[in-house]
């Protein structure tokens, strides 16, 4: 076993610093020192649903960057000292049709998630990136391209690839008309990527206060969702509408913005929605979603971001302020992604729980 330090859930709104166990390296594993980990809305949902008295240890965090510190004997793609990035998936079956197509995120037997998953070898619960070290199969780690700031690149591994996947699969490029609904952690990266792909890009937001931010991010236009005149004029105006709003809402107003044979892709909210089929029928419109991405898409996204100078707009906090970050994220008080600096875990601190050592993952 390898012992590291991280932040475990002790309640729906609180994490505590504790020692954690990581597995010894398997032949195709790498160990990495985590330097930066993004804070995602998924972390809030996981914490809210977790009962620390009845369920396995929960350590959130699934978008992080760091440096390789050790490699297994069969690893050939990484060396000690290499900068590396890891996202929300750390393993898959590798043999189903989805895995063979490079869509490990849709693995028929479900991918192994970076935290809250079950290791495919020993069934131990995976513990996430709010920690100083992670051990992962080399196939699910990505070289971090030169030129990308490691802190600002961390959110690319979840938020970035989540919006990249539909942009690429829907063929967005020069001549495409794209609307991005919501300007948060997902939305601001969707704008940057759509613009870099050559699309004419519009931001739609509930508040006019995001107008200037949208323009700074490269958007060509801005529509306030409360402006009935502008929204009516935008009916049937977009080939792709990326809905990044993370709370329950009615998708019907955004379906009306979709052009003939266009697509509304819901990315932020993953719960039930109600759709009038007539809203799809008129214009042969499509309703879709996407989540994360397979290994080829993730590697392509990282290369594209490096080539175009794209990274997240972030606020970096020491990991000791993780509870502050979660509270502010819950209140949407961030522009546009919190990133934790894990280096403070190197400093000695009295552990708050002598029983905090978790299972090897």
mmCIF file of N, CA and C in Angstrom, residues 8 38 51 53 55 117 127 133 165-166 189 212 225 242 251-252 266 270 287 295 302 314 320-321 337 339:
data_model
loop_
_atom_site.group_PDB
_atom_site.id
_atom_site.type_symbol
_atom_site.label_atom_id
_atom_site.label_comp_id
_atom_site.label_asym_id
_atom_site.label_seq_id
_atom_site.Cartn_x
_atom_site.Cartn_y
_atom_site.Cartn_z
ATOM 1 N N UNK A 8 -11.638 13.764 2.410
ATOM 2 C CA UNK A 8 -12.762 12.831 2.372
ATOM 3 C C UNK A 8 -14.032 13.516 2.851
ATOM 4 N N UNK A 38 -9.677 20.363 -10.515
ATOM 5 C CA UNK A 38 -10.850 21.196 -10.648
ATOM 6 C C UNK A 38 -11.981 20.736 -9.747
ATOM 7 N N UNK A 51 -23.790 9.165 2.067
ATOM 8 C CA UNK A 51 -23.984 8.964 3.501
ATOM 9 C C UNK A 51 -22.705 8.363 4.076
ATOM 10 N N UNK A 53 -21.857 7.448 6.892
ATOM 11 C CA UNK A 53 -22.027 6.418 7.914
ATOM 12 C C UNK A 53 -22.396 5.060 7.331
ATOM 13 N N UNK A 55 -21.924 4.328 3.602
ATOM 14 C CA UNK A 55 -21.345 4.077 2.281
ATOM 15 C C UNK A 55 -19.822 4.142 2.338
ATOM 16 N N UNK A 117 -16.171 4.730 -8.019
ATOM 17 C CA UNK A 117 -16.288 3.562 -8.878
ATOM 18 C C UNK A 117 -15.735 2.329 -8.189
ATOM 19 N N UNK A 127 -10.928 6.401 -5.215
ATOM 20 C CA UNK A 127 -10.884 7.667 -4.496
ATOM 21 C C UNK A 127 -10.296 8.728 -5.423
ATOM 22 N N UNK A 133 -1.753 12.212 -4.326
ATOM 23 C CA UNK A 133 -1.272 11.193 -5.257
ATOM 24 C C UNK A 133 -2.438 10.404 -5.814
ATOM 25 N N UNK A 165 -17.026 16.925 -26.984
ATOM 26 C CA UNK A 165 -17.628 15.738 -27.591
ATOM 27 C C UNK A 165 -18.794 16.094 -28.518
ATOM 28 N N UNK A 166 -19.828 16.833 -28.071
ATOM 29 C CA UNK A 166 -20.921 17.159 -28.996
ATOM 30 C C UNK A 166 -20.510 18.118 -30.110
ATOM 31 N N UNK A 189 -16.218 27.266 -21.585
ATOM 32 C CA UNK A 189 -15.339 26.470 -22.443
ATOM 33 C C UNK A 189 -16.018 26.131 -23.762
ATOM 34 N N UNK A 212 -20.672 41.224 -21.155
ATOM 35 C CA UNK A 212 -19.270 41.584 -21.380
ATOM 36 C C UNK A 212 -18.374 40.352 -21.329
ATOM 37 N N UNK A 225 -31.948 35.715 -21.955
ATOM 38 C CA UNK A 225 -33.072 34.781 -22.057
ATOM 39 C C UNK A 225 -34.393 35.441 -21.721
ATOM 40 N N UNK A 242 -26.085 24.219 -27.364
ATOM 41 C CA UNK A 242 -25.518 23.494 -26.228
ATOM 42 C C UNK A 242 -26.110 24.073 -24.950
ATOM 43 N N UNK A 251 -36.676 22.568 -21.442
ATOM 44 C CA UNK A 251 -35.870 22.706 -22.661
ATOM 45 C C UNK A 251 -36.631 23.300 -23.845
ATOM 46 N N UNK A 252 -37.957 23.421 -23.735
ATOM 47 C CA UNK A 252 -38.763 23.858 -24.884
ATOM 48 C C UNK A 252 -38.302 25.195 -25.477
ATOM 49 N N UNK A 266 -28.286 18.646 -24.411
ATOM 50 C CA UNK A 266 -28.391 18.995 -23.002
ATOM 51 C C UNK A 266 -27.193 18.401 -22.270
ATOM 52 N N UNK A 270 -28.675 16.475 -15.849
ATOM 53 C CA UNK A 270 -28.770 15.084 -16.250
ATOM 54 C C UNK A 270 -30.003 14.383 -15.678
ATOM 55 N N UNK A 287 -32.893 15.981 -30.184
ATOM 56 C CA UNK A 287 -32.539 16.208 -28.794
ATOM 57 C C UNK A 287 -31.479 15.192 -28.411
ATOM 58 N N UNK A 295 -11.061 8.090 -24.938
ATOM 59 C CA UNK A 295 -9.645 8.464 -24.941
ATOM 60 C C UNK A 295 -9.226 9.202 -26.207
ATOM 61 N N UNK A 302 -7.196 17.919 -26.073
ATOM 62 C CA UNK A 302 -6.010 18.504 -25.456
ATOM 63 C C UNK A 302 -5.085 19.101 -26.518
ATOM 64 N N UNK A 314 -10.083 30.362 -14.417
ATOM 65 C CA UNK A 314 -10.106 29.682 -13.121
ATOM 66 C C UNK A 314 -9.836 30.633 -11.968
ATOM 67 N N UNK A 320 -6.891 23.449 1.272
ATOM 68 C CA UNK A 320 -7.449 23.640 2.608
ATOM 69 C C UNK A 320 -8.742 24.452 2.576
ATOM 70 N N UNK A 321 -9.007 25.114 1.456
ATOM 71 C CA UNK A 321 -10.241 25.891 1.324
ATOM 72 C C UNK A 321 -11.261 25.172 0.447
ATOM 73 N N UNK A 337 -14.308 28.437 -13.008
ATOM 74 C CA UNK A 337 -14.041 27.117 -12.453
ATOM 75 C C UNK A 337 -13.072 27.248 -11.290
ATOM 76 N N UNK A 339 -10.223 25.685 -9.019
ATOM 77 C CA UNK A 339 -9.177 24.678 -9.093
ATOM 78 C C UNK A 339 -8.442 24.670 -7.771
#
